Amino acid sequence: MMHRRVLLAAGLSLALAAACHQDELFTPLVPAYAGGALFQRYVSMGNSITMGIQSGGIDDSSQRAAYPVLVAAVMGGDHFYYPSLAEPGCPPRYTNIFTGARVGGGTSPTCAFRSAGIPPYISNVAIQGAWAIDLFANGPAPGTHSNPLTQLALGGRTQLQAMMAAQPTFVSVWIGNNDLIQAAFANDTLLITDTTAFKTQYRQVLDSIQAVGAKALLIGAGAGTFPATIPPYWSRGSTYYGLFVSGAFAPAPFTVLANCAPPRGDSVFVAFPYGLGLIGTAKTGTPTTLDCTAPQTIQPASTAKYARIEAAYNVFIQSEATARSWAYVSLNATFDSLRTVLPAGSQIAPFPNTNAACSGSPFGLAFSCDGFHPSTASHRLIAKKIVQAINAYYQSAIPAITP
């Protein structure tokens, strides 16, 4: 009899939990401020930045620090669910990127999987590595970039499917960075999503958002106006040349050729794994040379192409926002302004501080310890700019993020 009571109680609890989840799904909260009805249920779409990747990894603490969580908190609508990843992460974040050390002694294949509990819907549907096509198509479809986090976070659904299941009233979309920057990582401009394909893919996403009756904020591609502002994963050839001339690399037999000098070297970019690898070899006593025409470096012609494509993406994204009566914001000027913060290089380091562990912000305060993904402080800045842009366009009164 006791066993039957326990089963009945468990069944009742599950039924009540399911009922509560149904209530959450179909009766979202209405924030009391002006325009609050628009933000009853917020969903964020995007890639690694939106998902909460920092320092080459992700876990619940980095997910909680991501800008969509901060925006949702001040929107004050229904619960904002993200696919919480248990500590130490999937993969764990770096504690020292130069030695490869990660949280808990983990490695890049380490994955602690999802935390316990299944939410009624997912609010932050962003997935690391997503390109525009990945918002509506998963592998093995041609041209897609699905990865284990696609299955782990969304159960194999696409971002669009997860977004529609959440029945949002408001959606933010930040996509396009990988369509451009992954080509830079591979140093192959042929990998760029051409603007015609990007427009077709992006419109498909926006049409689906319109179909559920939601309003939106479209966020321009980039985290800085390329090439004036670049993630500190790369350093300019001219920076290497200046350090070489100053004797900073002595006594190691490391030479930087004059083709890295300005002005040409200002448009040549050297990824830190390549540049520091050369320096590391020199420190063993083997002479090495940085040649700013080497195929491992991003050349001025490629730099110019990346800049043109980024600008073209953003002209298109803004035009789509205008045509659909949605808000638009570019965060590039925000990141550009960080370059001028004193002391110079404190926010975006021109050259990584190899003596610093991740706690010492070796790439500057604005970026996490992989040189590419924004830091917790930058996520807060992004969230502030997003709230300001939404309020300005929709004449709403979402409370400001303070401080």
Coordinates of C-alpha atoms in Angstrom, one line a residue:
M1 CA 0.0 0.0 0.0
M2 CA 2.8 2.4 0.9
H3 CA 4.5 1.6 -2.5
R4 CA 1.2 2.5 -4.3
R5 CA 0.9 5.8 -2.3
V6 CA 4.4 6.7 -3.3
L7 CA 3.7 6.0 -6.9
L8 CA 0.5 8.0 -6.8
A9 CA 2.3 10.9 -5.1
A10 CA 5.1 10.7 -7.7
G11 CA 2.5 10.6 -10.5
L12 CA 0.7 13.6 -9.0
S13 CA 3.9 15.5 -8.7
L14 CA 4.8 14.9 -12.3
A15 CA 1.4 15.9 -13.4
L16 CA 1.6 19.1 -11.4
A17 CA 5.1 19.8 -12.8
A18 CA 3.8 19.2 -16.3
A19 CA 0.9 21.5 -15.7
C20 CA 3.2 24.2 -14.3
H21 CA 5.4 23.8 -17.4
Q22 CA 2.3 24.1 -19.6
D23 CA 1.3 27.3 -17.7
E24 CA 4.8 28.7 -18.3
L25 CA 4.6 27.8 -22.0
F26 CA 1.3 29.3 -22.7
T27 CA 0.8 32.1 -20.2
P28 CA 4.0 34.2 -20.1
L29 CA 4.3 37.0 -17.6
V30 CA 3.6 40.6 -18.7
P31 CA 6.2 43.1 -17.4
A32 CA 4.6 46.2 -15.9
Y33 CA 6.7 48.9 -17.6
A34 CA 5.8 50.7 -20.8
G35 CA 6.0 48.3 -23.7
G36 CA 6.4 45.4 -21.4
A37 CA 4.0 43.1 -23.3
L38 CA 6.4 42.9 -26.1
F39 CA 9.0 41.2 -23.9
Q40 CA 6.8 38.6 -22.2
R41 CA 9.0 35.8 -23.7
Y42 CA 12.4 36.5 -25.0
V43 CA 14.5 34.1 -27.2
S44 CA 18.1 34.7 -28.3
M45 CA 19.6 33.1 -31.4
G46 CA 23.2 33.2 -32.5
N47 CA 26.6 31.5 -32.1
S48 CA 29.2 31.1 -29.5
I49 CA 29.1 34.6 -28.1
T50 CA 25.4 34.4 -27.6
M51 CA 25.6 30.9 -26.2
G52 CA 28.2 32.0 -23.5
I53 CA 31.5 30.7 -24.7
Q54 CA 34.4 32.2 -22.9
S55 CA 38.1 31.3 -22.6
G56 CA 37.7 28.4 -25.1
G57 CA 35.0 26.7 -23.1
I58 CA 31.5 26.9 -21.6
D59 CA 29.8 26.0 -18.3
D60 CA 26.9 27.3 -16.3
S61 CA 28.8 30.2 -14.9
S62 CA 29.8 31.5 -18.3
Q63 CA 26.3 30.9 -19.6
R64 CA 24.8 33.0 -16.8
A65 CA 27.2 35.8 -17.7
A66 CA 26.2 35.9 -21.3
Y67 CA 24.4 39.0 -22.6
P68 CA 21.0 37.4 -23.3
V69 CA 20.7 36.3 -19.7
L70 CA 21.4 39.9 -18.5
V71 CA 18.9 41.3 -21.0
A72 CA 16.2 38.8 -20.0
A73 CA 16.7 39.7 -16.4
V74 CA 15.8 43.4 -16.9
M75 CA 13.1 42.6 -19.3
G76 CA 11.4 40.8 -16.5
G77 CA 9.2 38.5 -18.6
D78 CA 8.8 34.8 -18.3
H79 CA 11.6 32.6 -17.1
F80 CA 14.7 32.6 -19.4
Y81 CA 15.9 29.1 -19.8
Y82 CA 19.3 28.1 -21.2
P83 CA 20.7 24.6 -21.6
S84 CA 22.8 24.7 -18.5
L85 CA 26.1 22.8 -18.9
A86 CA 27.5 21.2 -15.7
E87 CA 30.9 22.0 -14.2
P88 CA 33.7 21.8 -15.2
G89 CA 32.2 22.5 -18.7
C90 CA 31.9 21.2 -22.2
P91 CA 34.8 21.8 -22.7
P92 CA 36.2 23.3 -19.5
R93 CA 37.4 26.9 -19.9
Y94 CA 41.1 27.6 -20.0
T95 CA 42.9 28.7 -16.9
N96 CA 46.1 29.2 -18.8
I97 CA 45.8 29.1 -22.6
F98 CA 49.6 29.2 -23.1
T99 CA 50.1 26.0 -21.2
G100 CA 46.8 24.5 -22.3
A101 CA 45.5 24.2 -18.7
R102 CA 41.8 24.0 -18.2
V103 CA 39.4 24.1 -15.3
G104 CA 39.5 20.8 -13.3
G105 CA 42.5 19.5 -15.2
G106 CA 40.2 18.9 -18.2
T107 CA 41.1 18.8 -21.9
S108 CA 39.4 19.9 -25.1
P109 CA 37.4 16.6 -25.4
T110 CA 36.2 16.9 -21.7
C111 CA 32.4 17.3 -21.5
A112 CA 30.4 17.3 -18.3
F113 CA 27.1 17.4 -20.3
R114 CA 23.8 19.0 -19.3
S115 CA 22.8 19.9 -15.8
A116 CA 19.9 17.9 -14.3
G117 CA 16.3 19.1 -15.1
I118 CA 14.5 19.6 -18.4
P119 CA 13.0 23.1 -18.9
P120 CA 9.6 23.4 -20.7
Y121 CA 11.4 25.4 -23.5
I122 CA 14.8 26.8 -24.3
S123 CA 15.2 30.6 -24.4
N124 CA 18.8 30.9 -25.4
V125 CA 19.0 28.6 -28.5
A126 CA 22.4 29.8 -29.7
I127 CA 25.0 27.2 -30.6
Q128 CA 28.8 27.5 -30.7
G129 CA 30.1 27.6 -34.3
A130 CA 26.8 28.5 -35.9
W131 CA 26.8 30.1 -39.3
A132 CA 23.6 31.6 -40.9
I133 CA 22.7 28.3 -42.5
D134 CA 22.9 26.5 -39.1
L135 CA 19.9 28.4 -37.7
F136 CA 17.6 26.4 -39.8
A137 CA 19.6 23.3 -40.9
N138 CA 21.6 20.7 -39.0
G139 CA 24.1 18.2 -40.3
P140 CA 24.6 16.1 -42.3
A141 CA 23.0 18.6 -44.6
P142 CA 25.6 20.1 -47.0
G143 CA 27.2 23.3 -45.8
T144 CA 26.1 22.9 -42.2
H145 CA 28.4 23.0 -39.1
S146 CA 26.6 21.0 -36.5
N147 CA 28.7 19.9 -33.5
P148 CA 28.1 17.9 -30.3
L149 CA 26.7 21.0 -28.6
T150 CA 23.9 21.1 -31.2
Q151 CA 22.6 17.7 -29.9
L152 CA 23.5 18.4 -26.2
A153 CA 21.8 21.8 -26.0
L154 CA 18.9 21.5 -28.4
G155 CA 18.4 17.8 -28.6
G156 CA 19.1 17.8 -32.3
R157 CA 16.6 20.5 -33.2
T158 CA 17.6 23.5 -35.2
Q159 CA 17.7 26.9 -33.6
L160 CA 14.6 27.9 -35.5
Q161 CA 12.7 24.8 -34.3
A162 CA 13.7 25.5 -30.7
M163 CA 12.8 29.2 -31.1
M164 CA 9.3 28.4 -32.5
A165 CA 8.7 25.8 -29.8
A166 CA 9.3 28.5 -27.2
Q167 CA 6.5 30.7 -28.7
P168 CA 8.5 34.0 -28.2
T169 CA 7.1 37.5 -28.2
F170 CA 10.6 38.9 -28.9
V171 CA 13.7 37.5 -30.5
S172 CA 17.3 38.7 -30.9
V173 CA 19.5 37.5 -33.7
W174 CA 23.3 37.8 -33.8
I175 CA 24.6 35.7 -36.7
G176 CA 27.1 36.2 -39.5
N177 CA 30.3 36.4 -37.5
N178 CA 31.3 32.8 -38.3
D179 CA 30.3 33.2 -42.0
L180 CA 33.2 35.7 -42.1
I181 CA 35.7 35.0 -39.3
Q182 CA 36.0 31.2 -39.8
A183 CA 37.6 32.0 -43.1
A184 CA 40.1 34.2 -41.2
F185 CA 40.9 31.4 -38.8
A186 CA 41.5 29.1 -41.8
N187 CA 43.2 31.9 -43.7
D188 CA 41.1 31.1 -46.7
T189 CA 38.8 33.8 -48.1
L190 CA 37.0 31.1 -50.2
L191 CA 35.3 29.9 -47.0
I192 CA 33.5 33.2 -46.6
T193 CA 29.7 32.9 -47.1
D194 CA 29.1 35.1 -50.2
T195 CA 26.6 37.9 -49.7
T196 CA 24.0 36.4 -52.0
A197 CA 23.9 33.1 -50.0
F198 CA 24.0 35.0 -46.7
K199 CA 21.0 37.1 -47.7
T200 CA 19.0 34.0 -48.7
Q201 CA 19.8 32.2 -45.5
Y202 CA 19.3 35.2 -43.2
R203 CA 15.9 36.0 -44.8
Q204 CA 14.7 32.5 -44.1
V205 CA 15.5 33.0 -40.4
L206 CA 13.7 36.3 -40.3
D207 CA 10.6 34.9 -42.2
S208 CA 10.3 32.2 -39.5
I209 CA 10.4 34.8 -36.7
Q210 CA 7.7 36.8 -38.4
A211 CA 5.7 33.7 -38.8
V212 CA 5.4 33.2 -35.0
G213 CA 4.3 36.9 -34.6
A214 CA 7.4 38.0 -32.7
K215 CA 9.2 41.3 -32.9
A216 CA 13.0 41.3 -33.1
L217 CA 16.3 43.0 -32.7
L218 CA 18.9 42.3 -35.4
I219 CA 22.5 42.6 -34.4
G220 CA 25.1 43.4 -37.0
A221 CA 28.0 41.1 -37.7
G222 CA 31.3 41.7 -36.0
A223 CA 32.7 42.7 -32.6
G224 CA 34.6 45.7 -33.9
T225 CA 34.9 47.4 -37.3
F226 CA 37.3 45.3 -39.3
P227 CA 40.3 45.9 -39.8
A228 CA 40.5 48.9 -37.4
T229 CA 39.5 46.7 -34.5
I230 CA 40.4 43.0 -34.5
P231 CA 40.0 40.4 -31.8
P232 CA 43.4 40.0 -30.0
Y233 CA 43.6 36.4 -31.2
W234 CA 45.5 38.2 -34.0
S235 CA 48.3 40.8 -33.8
R236 CA 49.3 43.1 -36.5
G237 CA 52.6 42.4 -38.4
S238 CA 53.6 46.0 -37.5
T239 CA 53.2 45.2 -33.8
Y240 CA 55.6 42.3 -34.1
Y241 CA 58.0 44.5 -36.1
G242 CA 57.9 47.3 -33.5
L243 CA 58.6 44.8 -30.7
F244 CA 61.5 43.3 -32.7
V245 CA 63.1 46.7 -33.3
S246 CA 62.8 47.6 -29.6
G247 CA 64.6 44.4 -28.7
A248 CA 61.7 42.8 -26.9
F249 CA 62.4 39.4 -28.2
A250 CA 66.1 39.4 -27.4
P251 CA 68.2 37.3 -26.7
A252 CA 66.1 34.7 -28.6
P253 CA 67.2 34.4 -32.3
F254 CA 63.8 35.6 -33.5
T255 CA 63.8 38.0 -36.5
V256 CA 60.9 40.0 -37.9
L257 CA 61.3 41.0 -41.6
A258 CA 60.9 44.6 -42.8
N259 CA 57.8 43.5 -44.8
C260 CA 56.0 43.5 -41.4
A261 CA 56.8 47.2 -40.9
P262 CA 54.1 49.8 -41.3
P263 CA 52.2 50.8 -43.3
R264 CA 52.0 47.3 -45.0
G265 CA 52.3 45.5 -41.7
D266 CA 49.3 47.3 -40.3
S267 CA 47.1 45.2 -42.6
V268 CA 48.9 41.9 -42.0
F269 CA 47.5 39.8 -39.2
V270 CA 49.3 37.0 -37.3
A271 CA 47.4 34.5 -35.2
F272 CA 48.9 34.1 -31.8
P273 CA 49.4 30.3 -32.0
Y274 CA 51.6 30.9 -35.1
G275 CA 53.5 33.9 -33.9
L276 CA 54.1 32.6 -30.4
G277 CA 55.1 29.2 -31.9
L278 CA 57.9 30.9 -33.8
I279 CA 59.0 32.8 -30.7
G280 CA 58.9 29.6 -28.7
T281 CA 61.1 27.8 -31.2
A282 CA 63.6 30.7 -31.1
K283 CA 63.7 30.5 -27.3
T284 CA 65.1 26.9 -27.7
G285 CA 68.0 28.4 -29.6
T286 CA 66.8 27.6 -33.1
P287 CA 66.6 30.8 -35.3
T288 CA 63.2 31.6 -36.6
T289 CA 61.8 34.4 -38.7
L290 CA 58.4 36.1 -39.1
D291 CA 57.8 36.8 -42.8
C292 CA 54.7 38.9 -43.3
T293 CA 54.2 37.4 -46.7
A294 CA 54.1 33.9 -45.3
P295 CA 50.9 31.9 -46.1
Q296 CA 50.2 31.5 -42.4
T297 CA 49.6 35.3 -42.2
I298 CA 46.5 37.2 -43.3
Q299 CA 47.5 39.4 -46.2
P300 CA 46.3 42.9 -47.0
A301 CA 44.2 41.8 -49.9
S302 CA 42.4 39.3 -47.7
T303 CA 42.0 41.9 -45.0
A304 CA 40.3 44.3 -47.4
K305 CA 37.9 41.5 -48.5
Y306 CA 36.9 40.7 -44.9
A307 CA 36.2 44.4 -44.4
R308 CA 34.1 44.7 -47.5
I309 CA 32.0 41.6 -46.6
E310 CA 31.5 42.6 -43.0
A311 CA 30.2 46.0 -44.2
A312 CA 28.0 44.4 -46.9
Y313 CA 26.5 42.0 -44.3
N314 CA 25.6 44.8 -42.0
V315 CA 24.1 47.0 -44.7
F316 CA 21.8 44.1 -45.6
I317 CA 21.0 43.2 -41.9
Q318 CA 20.1 46.8 -41.2
S319 CA 17.9 47.0 -44.3
E320 CA 16.0 43.9 -43.3
A321 CA 15.4 45.3 -39.9
T322 CA 14.1 48.5 -41.4
A323 CA 11.8 46.7 -43.9
R324 CA 10.3 44.5 -41.2
S325 CA 10.0 47.4 -38.6
W326 CA 12.4 45.8 -36.3
A327 CA 15.3 47.2 -34.2
Y328 CA 18.9 47.1 -35.4
V329 CA 22.1 47.6 -33.5
S330 CA 25.8 47.2 -34.5
L331 CA 28.2 46.7 -31.6
N332 CA 31.2 47.4 -33.7
A333 CA 31.5 51.1 -32.6
T334 CA 31.3 49.9 -29.0
F335 CA 34.3 47.6 -29.5
D336 CA 36.1 50.2 -31.5
S337 CA 35.8 52.6 -28.6
L338 CA 37.5 50.2 -26.3
R339 CA 40.8 50.6 -28.2
T340 CA 40.9 54.2 -27.0
V341 CA 40.5 53.4 -23.3
L342 CA 43.5 54.3 -21.2
P343 CA 46.0 52.8 -20.4
A344 CA 46.5 51.9 -24.1
G345 CA 46.0 48.2 -24.8
S346 CA 44.3 47.5 -21.5
Q347 CA 41.0 46.5 -23.1
I348 CA 42.2 45.0 -26.3
A349 CA 45.8 43.9 -26.1
P350 CA 47.8 44.5 -29.3
F351 CA 50.0 41.6 -28.3
P352 CA 49.2 38.8 -25.7
N353 CA 50.8 38.9 -22.3
T354 CA 52.3 35.4 -22.3
N355 CA 53.3 35.7 -18.6
A356 CA 49.7 36.0 -17.5
A357 CA 47.3 33.2 -16.7
C358 CA 43.7 33.7 -17.6
S359 CA 43.0 35.4 -14.3
G360 CA 45.4 38.1 -15.6
S361 CA 43.5 38.8 -18.8
P362 CA 46.4 38.2 -21.2
F363 CA 44.3 39.5 -24.2
G364 CA 43.0 42.6 -22.4
L365 CA 40.0 43.2 -20.2
A366 CA 37.5 43.2 -23.0
F367 CA 38.3 39.6 -24.2
S368 CA 38.3 36.3 -22.5
C369 CA 41.3 33.9 -22.4
D370 CA 41.0 32.7 -26.0
G371 CA 41.6 36.1 -27.5
F372 CA 38.3 35.9 -29.5
H373 CA 35.2 35.7 -27.2
P374 CA 34.2 38.7 -25.2
S375 CA 34.8 38.8 -21.4
T376 CA 32.2 38.9 -18.7
A377 CA 32.6 42.7 -18.5
S378 CA 32.1 43.0 -22.3
H379 CA 29.0 40.9 -22.1
R380 CA 27.6 43.3 -19.6
L381 CA 28.5 46.2 -21.9
I382 CA 26.8 44.4 -24.9
A383 CA 23.7 43.9 -22.8
K384 CA 23.5 47.6 -21.9
K385 CA 23.8 48.6 -25.5
I386 CA 21.1 46.1 -26.6
V387 CA 18.7 47.4 -24.0
Q388 CA 19.3 51.0 -25.1
A389 CA 18.8 50.1 -28.7
I390 CA 15.5 48.2 -28.0
N391 CA 14.1 51.0 -25.9
A392 CA 15.1 53.7 -28.4
Y393 CA 13.4 51.9 -31.3
Y394 CA 10.3 50.4 -29.6
Q395 CA 9.8 53.3 -27.2
S396 CA 9.8 50.8 -24.4
A397 CA 11.0 51.3 -20.8
I398 CA 13.1 48.1 -20.1
P399 CA 15.0 49.0 -16.9
A400 CA 18.6 49.9 -17.5
I401 CA 21.4 47.4 -16.6
T402 CA 23.3 48.9 -13.7
P403 CA 26.1 49.5 -13.0

